[in-house]
Coordinates of C-alpha atoms in Angstrom, one line a residue:
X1 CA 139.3 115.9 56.5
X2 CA 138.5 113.6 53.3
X3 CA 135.7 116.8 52.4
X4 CA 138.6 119.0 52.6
X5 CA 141.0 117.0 50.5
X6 CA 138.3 116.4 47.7
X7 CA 137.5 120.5 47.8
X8 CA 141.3 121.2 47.9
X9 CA 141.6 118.5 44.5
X10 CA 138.4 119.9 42.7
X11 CA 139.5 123.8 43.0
X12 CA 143.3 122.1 42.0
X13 CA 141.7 120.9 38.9
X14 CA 139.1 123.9 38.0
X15 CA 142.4 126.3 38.5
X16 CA 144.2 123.8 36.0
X17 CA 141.5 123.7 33.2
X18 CA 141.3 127.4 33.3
X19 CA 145.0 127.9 33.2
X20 CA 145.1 125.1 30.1
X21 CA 142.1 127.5 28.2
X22 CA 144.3 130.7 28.5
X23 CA 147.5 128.8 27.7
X24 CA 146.1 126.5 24.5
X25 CA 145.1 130.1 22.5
X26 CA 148.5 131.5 23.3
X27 CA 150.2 127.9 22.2
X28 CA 148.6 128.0 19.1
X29 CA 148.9 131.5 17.7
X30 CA 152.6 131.0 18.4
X31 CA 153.2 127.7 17.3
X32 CA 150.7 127.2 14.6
X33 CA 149.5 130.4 12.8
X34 CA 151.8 132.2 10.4
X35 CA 151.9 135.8 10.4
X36 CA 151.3 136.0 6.6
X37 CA 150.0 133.4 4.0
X38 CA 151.1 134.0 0.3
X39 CA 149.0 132.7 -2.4
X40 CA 149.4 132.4 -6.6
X41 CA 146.9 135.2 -8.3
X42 CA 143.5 133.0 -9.7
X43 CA 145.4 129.7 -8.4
X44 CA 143.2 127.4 -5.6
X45 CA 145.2 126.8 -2.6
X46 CA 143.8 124.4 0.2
X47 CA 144.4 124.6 3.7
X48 CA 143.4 122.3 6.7
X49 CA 144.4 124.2 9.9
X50 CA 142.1 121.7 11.7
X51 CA 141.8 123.6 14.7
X52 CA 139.4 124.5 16.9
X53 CA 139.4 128.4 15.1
X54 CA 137.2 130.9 13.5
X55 CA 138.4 133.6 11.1
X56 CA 136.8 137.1 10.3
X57 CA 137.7 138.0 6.9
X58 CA 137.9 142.3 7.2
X59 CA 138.3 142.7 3.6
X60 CA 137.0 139.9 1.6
X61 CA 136.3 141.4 -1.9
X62 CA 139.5 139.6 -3.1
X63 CA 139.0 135.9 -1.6
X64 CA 136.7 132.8 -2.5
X65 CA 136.7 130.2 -0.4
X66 CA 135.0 126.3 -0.7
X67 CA 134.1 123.6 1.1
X68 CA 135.1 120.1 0.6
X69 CA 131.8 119.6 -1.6
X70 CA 132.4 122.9 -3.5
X71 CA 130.1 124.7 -2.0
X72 CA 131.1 128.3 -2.1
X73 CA 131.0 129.9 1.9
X74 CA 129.8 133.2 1.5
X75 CA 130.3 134.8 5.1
X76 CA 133.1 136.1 6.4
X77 CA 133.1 134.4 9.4
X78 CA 134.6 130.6 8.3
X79 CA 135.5 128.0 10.4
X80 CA 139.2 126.5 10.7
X81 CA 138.7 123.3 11.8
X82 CA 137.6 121.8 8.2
X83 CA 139.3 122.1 4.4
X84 CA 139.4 125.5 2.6
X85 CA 139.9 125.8 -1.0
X86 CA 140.7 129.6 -1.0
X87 CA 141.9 131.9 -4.7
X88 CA 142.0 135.3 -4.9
X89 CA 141.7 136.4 -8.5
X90 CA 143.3 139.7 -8.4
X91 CA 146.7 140.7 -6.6
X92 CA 146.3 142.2 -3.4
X93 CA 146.0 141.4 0.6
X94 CA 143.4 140.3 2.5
X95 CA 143.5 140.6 6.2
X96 CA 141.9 137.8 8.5
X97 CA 141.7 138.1 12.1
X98 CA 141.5 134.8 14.2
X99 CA 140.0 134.1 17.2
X100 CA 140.0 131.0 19.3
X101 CA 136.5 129.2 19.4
X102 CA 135.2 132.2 18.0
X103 CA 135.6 134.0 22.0
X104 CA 139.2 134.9 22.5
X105 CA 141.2 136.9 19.8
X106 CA 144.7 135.6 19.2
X107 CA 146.2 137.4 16.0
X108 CA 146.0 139.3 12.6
X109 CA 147.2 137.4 9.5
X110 CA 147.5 139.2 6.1
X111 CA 146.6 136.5 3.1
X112 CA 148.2 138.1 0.0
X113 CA 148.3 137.2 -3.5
X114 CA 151.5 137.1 -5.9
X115 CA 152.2 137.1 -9.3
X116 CA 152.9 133.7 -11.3
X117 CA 156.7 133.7 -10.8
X118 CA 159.3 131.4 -12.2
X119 CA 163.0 130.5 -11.1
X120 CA 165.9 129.1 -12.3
X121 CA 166.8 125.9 -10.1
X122 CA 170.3 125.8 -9.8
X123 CA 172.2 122.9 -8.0
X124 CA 176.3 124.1 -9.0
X125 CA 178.1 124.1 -5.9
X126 CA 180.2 127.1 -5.7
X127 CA 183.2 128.8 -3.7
X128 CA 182.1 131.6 -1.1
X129 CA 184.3 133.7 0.1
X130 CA 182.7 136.8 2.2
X131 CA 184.4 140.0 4.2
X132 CA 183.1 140.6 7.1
X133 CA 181.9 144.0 8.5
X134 CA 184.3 145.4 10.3
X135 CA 186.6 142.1 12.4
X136 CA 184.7 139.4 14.4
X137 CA 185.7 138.7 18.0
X138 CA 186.7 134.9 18.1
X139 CA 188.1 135.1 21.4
X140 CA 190.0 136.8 24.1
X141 CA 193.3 135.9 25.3
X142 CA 196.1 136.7 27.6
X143 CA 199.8 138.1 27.0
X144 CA 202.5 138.6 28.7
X145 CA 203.8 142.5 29.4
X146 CA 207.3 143.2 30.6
X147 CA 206.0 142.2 34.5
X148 CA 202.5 140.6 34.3
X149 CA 200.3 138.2 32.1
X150 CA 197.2 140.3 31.1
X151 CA 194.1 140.7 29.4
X152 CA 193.1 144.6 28.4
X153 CA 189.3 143.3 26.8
X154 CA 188.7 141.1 29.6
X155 CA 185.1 141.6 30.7
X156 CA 184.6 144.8 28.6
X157 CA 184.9 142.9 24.9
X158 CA 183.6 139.1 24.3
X159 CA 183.4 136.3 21.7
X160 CA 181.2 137.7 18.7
X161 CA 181.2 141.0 19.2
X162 CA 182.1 143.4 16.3
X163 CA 184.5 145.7 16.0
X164 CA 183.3 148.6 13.7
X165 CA 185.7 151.7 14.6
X166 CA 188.4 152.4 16.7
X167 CA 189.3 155.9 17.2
X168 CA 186.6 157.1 15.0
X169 CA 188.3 155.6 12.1
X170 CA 186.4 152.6 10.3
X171 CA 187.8 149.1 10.7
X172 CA 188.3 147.3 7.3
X173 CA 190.7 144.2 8.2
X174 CA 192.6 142.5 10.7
X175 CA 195.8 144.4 9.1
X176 CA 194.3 148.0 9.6
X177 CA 192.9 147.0 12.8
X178 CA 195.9 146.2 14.6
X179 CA 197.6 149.3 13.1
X180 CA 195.4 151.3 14.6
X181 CA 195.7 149.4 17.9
X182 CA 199.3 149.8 17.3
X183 CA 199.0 153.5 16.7
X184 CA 197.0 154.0 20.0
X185 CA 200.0 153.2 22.1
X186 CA 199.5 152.9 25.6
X187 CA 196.4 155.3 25.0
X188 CA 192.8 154.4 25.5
X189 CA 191.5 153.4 22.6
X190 CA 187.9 154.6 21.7
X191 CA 186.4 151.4 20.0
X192 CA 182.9 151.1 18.5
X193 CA 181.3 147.5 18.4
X194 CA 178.3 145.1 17.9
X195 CA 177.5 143.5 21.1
X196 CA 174.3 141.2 20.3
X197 CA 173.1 144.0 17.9
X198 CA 173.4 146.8 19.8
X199 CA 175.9 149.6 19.1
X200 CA 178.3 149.9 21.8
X201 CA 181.1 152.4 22.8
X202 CA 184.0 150.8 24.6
X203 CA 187.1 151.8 25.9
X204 CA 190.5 149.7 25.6
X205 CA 194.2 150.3 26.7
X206 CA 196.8 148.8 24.7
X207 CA 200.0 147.2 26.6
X208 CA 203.2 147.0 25.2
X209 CA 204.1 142.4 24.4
X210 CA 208.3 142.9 24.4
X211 CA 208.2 139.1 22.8
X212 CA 206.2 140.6 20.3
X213 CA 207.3 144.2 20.1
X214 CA 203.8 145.6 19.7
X215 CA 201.1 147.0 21.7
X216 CA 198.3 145.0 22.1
X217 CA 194.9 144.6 23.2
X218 CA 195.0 140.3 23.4
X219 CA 192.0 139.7 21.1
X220 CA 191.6 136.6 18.1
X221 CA 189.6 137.8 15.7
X222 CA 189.0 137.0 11.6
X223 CA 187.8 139.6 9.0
X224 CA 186.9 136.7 6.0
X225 CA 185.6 132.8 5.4
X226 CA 185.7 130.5 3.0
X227 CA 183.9 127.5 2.1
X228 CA 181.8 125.4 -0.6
X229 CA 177.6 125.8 -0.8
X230 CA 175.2 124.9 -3.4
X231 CA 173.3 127.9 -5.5
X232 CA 169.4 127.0 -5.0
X233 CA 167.9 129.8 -7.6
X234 CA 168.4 132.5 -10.1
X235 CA 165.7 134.9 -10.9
X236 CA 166.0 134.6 -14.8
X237 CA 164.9 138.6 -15.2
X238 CA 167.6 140.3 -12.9
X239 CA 170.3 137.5 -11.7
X240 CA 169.8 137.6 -8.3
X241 CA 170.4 134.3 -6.6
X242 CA 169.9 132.6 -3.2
X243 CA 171.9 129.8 -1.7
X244 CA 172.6 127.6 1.3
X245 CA 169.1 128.2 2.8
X246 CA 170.7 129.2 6.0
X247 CA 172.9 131.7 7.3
X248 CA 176.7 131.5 7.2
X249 CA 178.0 131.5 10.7
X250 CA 181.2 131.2 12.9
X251 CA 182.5 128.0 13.3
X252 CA 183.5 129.0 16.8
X253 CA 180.8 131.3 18.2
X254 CA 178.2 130.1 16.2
X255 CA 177.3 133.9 15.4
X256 CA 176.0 135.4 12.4
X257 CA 178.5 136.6 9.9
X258 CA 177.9 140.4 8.7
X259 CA 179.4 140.3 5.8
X260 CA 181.2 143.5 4.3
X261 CA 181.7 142.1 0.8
X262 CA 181.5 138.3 -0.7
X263 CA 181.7 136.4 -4.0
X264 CA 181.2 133.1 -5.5
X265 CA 183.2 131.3 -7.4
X266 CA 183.8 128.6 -9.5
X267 CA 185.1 125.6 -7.7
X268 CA 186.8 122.0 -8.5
X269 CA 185.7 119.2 -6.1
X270 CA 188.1 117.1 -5.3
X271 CA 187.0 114.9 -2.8
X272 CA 183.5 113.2 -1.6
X273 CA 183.9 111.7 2.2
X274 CA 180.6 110.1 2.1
X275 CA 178.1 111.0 6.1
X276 CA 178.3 107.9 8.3
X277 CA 175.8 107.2 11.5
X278 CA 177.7 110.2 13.9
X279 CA 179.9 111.4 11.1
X280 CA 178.5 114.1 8.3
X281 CA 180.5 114.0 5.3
X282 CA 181.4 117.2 3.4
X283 CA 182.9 117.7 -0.4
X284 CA 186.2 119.0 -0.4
X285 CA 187.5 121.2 -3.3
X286 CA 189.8 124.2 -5.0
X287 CA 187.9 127.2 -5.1
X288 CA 189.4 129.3 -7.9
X289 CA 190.0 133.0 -6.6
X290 CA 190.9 134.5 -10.1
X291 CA 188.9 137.5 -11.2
X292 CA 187.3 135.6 -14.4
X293 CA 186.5 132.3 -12.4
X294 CA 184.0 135.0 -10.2
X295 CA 180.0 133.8 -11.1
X296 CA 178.7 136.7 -9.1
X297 CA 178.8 138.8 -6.0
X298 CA 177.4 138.5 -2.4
X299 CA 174.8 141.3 -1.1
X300 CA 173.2 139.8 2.3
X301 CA 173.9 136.9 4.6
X302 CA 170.5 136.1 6.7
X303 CA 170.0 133.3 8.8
X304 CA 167.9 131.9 6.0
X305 CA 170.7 131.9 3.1
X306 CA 172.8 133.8 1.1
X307 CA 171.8 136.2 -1.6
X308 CA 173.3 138.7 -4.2
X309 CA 173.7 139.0 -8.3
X310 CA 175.6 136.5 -11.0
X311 CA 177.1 137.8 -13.7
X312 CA 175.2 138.4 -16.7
X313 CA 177.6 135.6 -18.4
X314 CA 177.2 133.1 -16.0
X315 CA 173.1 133.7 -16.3
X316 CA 173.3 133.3 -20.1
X317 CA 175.1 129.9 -20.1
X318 CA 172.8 128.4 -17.6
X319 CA 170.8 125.4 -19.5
X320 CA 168.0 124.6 -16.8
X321 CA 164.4 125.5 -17.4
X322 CA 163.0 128.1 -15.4
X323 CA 160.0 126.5 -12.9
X324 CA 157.4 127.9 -11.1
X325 CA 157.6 128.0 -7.5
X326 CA 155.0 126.7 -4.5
X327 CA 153.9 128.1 -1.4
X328 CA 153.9 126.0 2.0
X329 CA 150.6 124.9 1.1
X330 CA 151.3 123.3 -2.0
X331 CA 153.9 120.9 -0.3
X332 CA 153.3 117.4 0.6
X333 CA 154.7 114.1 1.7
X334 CA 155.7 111.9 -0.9
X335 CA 158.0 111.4 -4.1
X336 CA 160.2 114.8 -4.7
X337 CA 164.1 115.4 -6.5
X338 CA 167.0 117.3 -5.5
X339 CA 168.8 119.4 -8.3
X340 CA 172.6 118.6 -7.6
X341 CA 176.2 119.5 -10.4
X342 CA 178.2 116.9 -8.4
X343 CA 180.3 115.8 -11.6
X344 CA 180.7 119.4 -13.0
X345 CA 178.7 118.0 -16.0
X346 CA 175.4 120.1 -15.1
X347 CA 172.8 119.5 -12.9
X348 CA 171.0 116.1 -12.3
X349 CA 167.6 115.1 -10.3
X350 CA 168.1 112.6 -7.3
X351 CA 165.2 111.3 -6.1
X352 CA 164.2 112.3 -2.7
X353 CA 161.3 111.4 -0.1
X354 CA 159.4 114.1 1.5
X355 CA 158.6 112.7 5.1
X356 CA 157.3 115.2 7.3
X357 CA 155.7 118.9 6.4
X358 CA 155.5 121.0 9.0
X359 CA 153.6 124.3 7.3
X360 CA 154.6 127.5 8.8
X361 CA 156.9 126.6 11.2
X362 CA 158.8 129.0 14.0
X363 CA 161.9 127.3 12.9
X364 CA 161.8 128.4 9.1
X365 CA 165.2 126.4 7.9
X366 CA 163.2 123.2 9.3
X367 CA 160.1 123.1 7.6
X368 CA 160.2 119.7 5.8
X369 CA 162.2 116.5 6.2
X370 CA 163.6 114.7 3.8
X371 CA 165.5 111.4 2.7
X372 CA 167.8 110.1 0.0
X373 CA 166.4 107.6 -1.5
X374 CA 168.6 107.5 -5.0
X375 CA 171.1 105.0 -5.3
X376 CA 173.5 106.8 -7.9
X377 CA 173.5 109.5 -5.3
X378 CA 173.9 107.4 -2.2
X379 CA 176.5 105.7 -3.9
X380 CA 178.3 108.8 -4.2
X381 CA 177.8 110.7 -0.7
X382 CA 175.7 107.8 1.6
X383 CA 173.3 111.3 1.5
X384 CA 173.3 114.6 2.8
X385 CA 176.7 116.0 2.9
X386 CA 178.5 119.5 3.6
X387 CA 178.4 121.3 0.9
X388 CA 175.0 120.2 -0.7
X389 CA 173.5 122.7 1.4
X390 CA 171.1 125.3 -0.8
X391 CA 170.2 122.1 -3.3
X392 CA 166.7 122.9 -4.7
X393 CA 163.8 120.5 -4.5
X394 CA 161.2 119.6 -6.7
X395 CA 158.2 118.3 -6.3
X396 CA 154.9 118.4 -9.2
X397 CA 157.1 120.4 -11.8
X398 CA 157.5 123.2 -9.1
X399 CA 160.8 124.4 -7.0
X400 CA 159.7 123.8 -3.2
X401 CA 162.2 124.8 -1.4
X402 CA 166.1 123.3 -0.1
X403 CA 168.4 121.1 1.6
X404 CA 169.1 123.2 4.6
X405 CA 170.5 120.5 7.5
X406 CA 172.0 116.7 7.3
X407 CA 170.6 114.6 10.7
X408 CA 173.7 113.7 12.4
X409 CA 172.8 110.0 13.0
X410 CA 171.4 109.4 9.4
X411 CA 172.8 110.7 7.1
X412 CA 170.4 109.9 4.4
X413 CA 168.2 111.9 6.2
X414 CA 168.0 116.4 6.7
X415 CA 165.8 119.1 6.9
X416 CA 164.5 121.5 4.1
X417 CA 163.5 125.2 3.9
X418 CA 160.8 126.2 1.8
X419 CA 161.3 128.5 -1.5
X420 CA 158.6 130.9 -0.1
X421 CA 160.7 131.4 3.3
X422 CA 163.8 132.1 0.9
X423 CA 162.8 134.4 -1.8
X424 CA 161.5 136.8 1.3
X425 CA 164.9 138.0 1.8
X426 CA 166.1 139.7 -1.1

C-alpha cells in the first residue's frame, strides 16, 4: 500500500514538472516578451531579459550586439539570459525569433530602428470636450404607457452599446435621435448599433408616455463629455499632440468613448482639492467654449490617450524646448521631473521618483511607478491629482513617458505610460 502511495506521489510530481515546462514558455512569451522592440538609428541600447532564452537573429545585416566586456557576438544565435548592448546603424527591422532553452519556439519579435526624433513636452492642462459617434447607451429604464410600466430595449439593447442609425438614417445627437424615435411612432424601428464592437441590427417599438406625450423607447443615453487633462507632447513639424495617456471613458459604463468630433480648449483653474489616503483629488476649472479660446482639435480617443492637431498659433507661442524621446529600454529607477502649467504661468519641472520599471508590459498605461517627491508641488495637490493626467516625464534630458493613474491610497504615488507606447497611436 505505502509502494502504491509513493508510485501514485512520484507520477503526481513528474506530471507536475512536465505541466510547469509547457506552461513556463507560454508564461513568458506572454508576460515578458514584447511583440516589437524600437530602437534610436546608430544609438546603443542595452537589454537584460535575464531569462533562460536564445534568439535567432533571421536578418542580422543591420544589428551589432556586445557583451558586458565589449566583446562583439558575431553569431546569430545569442543568449538572453546575460546583458546586450545592441545598435543598428541604418533604419530598418530586424526580425528575431525566440525560443525557450533554445528547444521550444515561443514567438517572433521585429527589432526596428527609428529616426532621432524630438517633441515638444507640454504640461498645460486643457478643456476637452468630445462628440461622440453616434449616442452612447448609459442605461435602460422603464416608463409608464397609458396601462403598463414598460421597457421596449429590455434584453435587446444594454449599457454601452452604440447607437449608429435608426431607420437607415445616421444618428448625430440625442436631439435627432429622439426625433427619429419620435417619428417611428408605434412602428418598429430599424436601429443599427455597436454591441462590444460588433455591428448589430436591432429592432425596437416605440410606446406612446401620455405624462410625457411622446413615443419612447426608455433608454439614457449622452452624445458629449467634458472635462480637464494635461497635453503630454506636440510634434514641433506638424502639431499633432497626445494627451492623458489613457483613454477617455464613461463614468458609468466604464466603456470607451468613440468620439465623433472633440476639441481642446483653453481653461481657468479654479480650484485645487489636494488627494488624501482613499480620496483622489482633482483640479476644478472654467473651460472656455469660445471659438478663439480653441488650441486645437480632437482626431482619435484610444485606450492609450488622446490625440489630434493644435492650431498653428497655439504651436508658435509654445516656449519649451523640443527633447528627444527614449525607448522602454532607456528608462530606469531613480531621479526623474514631471512638466506641469498649474499657475497658468508656463510649464515648471517637479521632481519625481521613478520606483518600479516594468519594460514591455501587457498593461501598457502601467509601465512605470512613480512618486512626488517635490515639496512646492505637494504643497499644492499632496500629489497626483485629476486632471494632471497626460503630464510628461523626464528623465536624462529625454521625454519618457506620462502620468497616466493616481494610487488610491497614496496619493503621492501613480502609474506612468511610456512615450514609446504613446506616439504609436497617431
Amino acid at each position: 500500500m505505502k509502494n502504491t502511495k509513493k508510485r501514485h506521489a512520484l507520477t503526481y510530481c513528474v506530471l507536475l514538472f512536465i505541466m510547469m515546462l509547457i506552461a513556463t514558455p507560454l508564461v513568458v512569451s506572454n508576460f515578458f516578451l514584447p511583440s516589437e522592440i524600437k530602437l534610436i538609428v546608430g544609438e546603443e541600447h542595452h537589454f537584460n531579459f535575464d531569462l533562460p532564452l536564445k534568439a535567432n537573429i533571421l536578418k542580422g545585416n543591420n544589428i551589432i550586439i556586445k557583451d558586458d566586456a565589449e566583446q562583439f557576438i558575431e553569431s546569430h544565435i545569442v543568449n538572453l539570459n546575460r546583458s546586450l548592448y545592441v545598435t543598428m546603424p541604418e533604419e530598418g527591422e530586424t526580425d528575431v525569433t525566440l525560443s525557450f532553452l533554445g528547444i521550444i519556439p515561443l514567438k517572433t519579435v521585429s527589432v526596428k530602428a527609428l529616426s532621432y526624433q524630438t517633441l515638444i513636452p507640454s504640461g498645460d492642462i486643457v478643456g476637452i470636450k468630445v462628440e461622440t459617434n453616434g449616442v452612447m447607451v448609459l442605461g435602460v429604464g422603464e416608463f409608464e404607457t397609458e396601462d403598463a410600466t414598460v421597457s421596449p430595449c429590455k434584453d435587446i439593447i444594454e449599457a454601452g452599446d452604440i447607437i449608429l442609425k435608426c431607420n437607415g438614417k445616421v444618428v448625430e445627437n440625442k436631439e435627432a435621435f429622439r426625433a427619429l424615435i419620435e417619428s417611428s411612432s408605434e412602428k418598429e424601428a430599424l436601429l443599427e448599433i455597436s454591441h462590444k464592437g460588433e455591428i448589430k441590427q436591432v429592432k425596437v417599438k416605440p410606446l406612446y408616455s401620455k405624462s410625457e406625450d411622446e413615443y419612447k423607447i426608455g433608454l439614457w443615453i449622452k452624445d458629449s463629455t467634458q472635462g480637464i487633462g494635461t497635453i503630454t507632447y506636440i510634434n514641433p513639424e506638424n502639431g499633432h499632440f497626445g494627451a492623458l495617456g489613457h483613454g477617455i471613458t464613461d463614468t458609468q459604463t466604464r466603456i470607451l468613448t468613440p468620439v465623433r468630433t472633440g476639441e481642446i480648449m483653453e481653461v481657468f483653474i479654479t480650484k485645487i482639492k489636494k488627494g488624501e489616503k482613499g480620496t483622489p483629488g482633482e483640479l476644478s476649472g472654467i473651460i472656455d467654449y469660445n471659438e478663439e479660446s480653441q488650441l486645437g482639435k480632437i482626431c482619435l480617443n484610444s485606450s492609450l490617450g488622446i490625440y489630434g492637431e493644435v492650431k498653428k498659433s497655439y504651436l508658435e507661442g509654445k516656449q519649451n524646448e523640443a527633447l528627444p524621446i527614449a525607448f522602454q529600454d532607456e528608462v530606469h529607477e531613480g531621479k526623474a521631473s514631471i512638466m506641469l502649467n498649474l499657475t497658468g504661468e508656463g510649464s515648471k519641472e517637479y521632481e519625481v521618483e521613478i520606483q518600479k520599471v516594468s519594460k514591455y508590459s501587457n498593461e501598457p498605461s502601467k509601465g512605470m511607478v512613480i512618486r512626488i517627491v517635490d515639496e512646492a508641488l505637494l504643497s499644492l495637490t499632496n500629489g497626483i491629482v485629476q486632471g494632471m493626467s497626460g503630464s510628461p516625464i523626464l528623465q536624462d534630458g529625454k521625454i519618457i513617458g506620462a502620468v497616466t493613474h493616481v494610487f488610491v491610497h497614496d496619493p503621492t504615488r501613480g502609474y506612468g505610460i511610456f512615450i514609446e507606447n504613446m506616439i504609436n497611436n497617431y
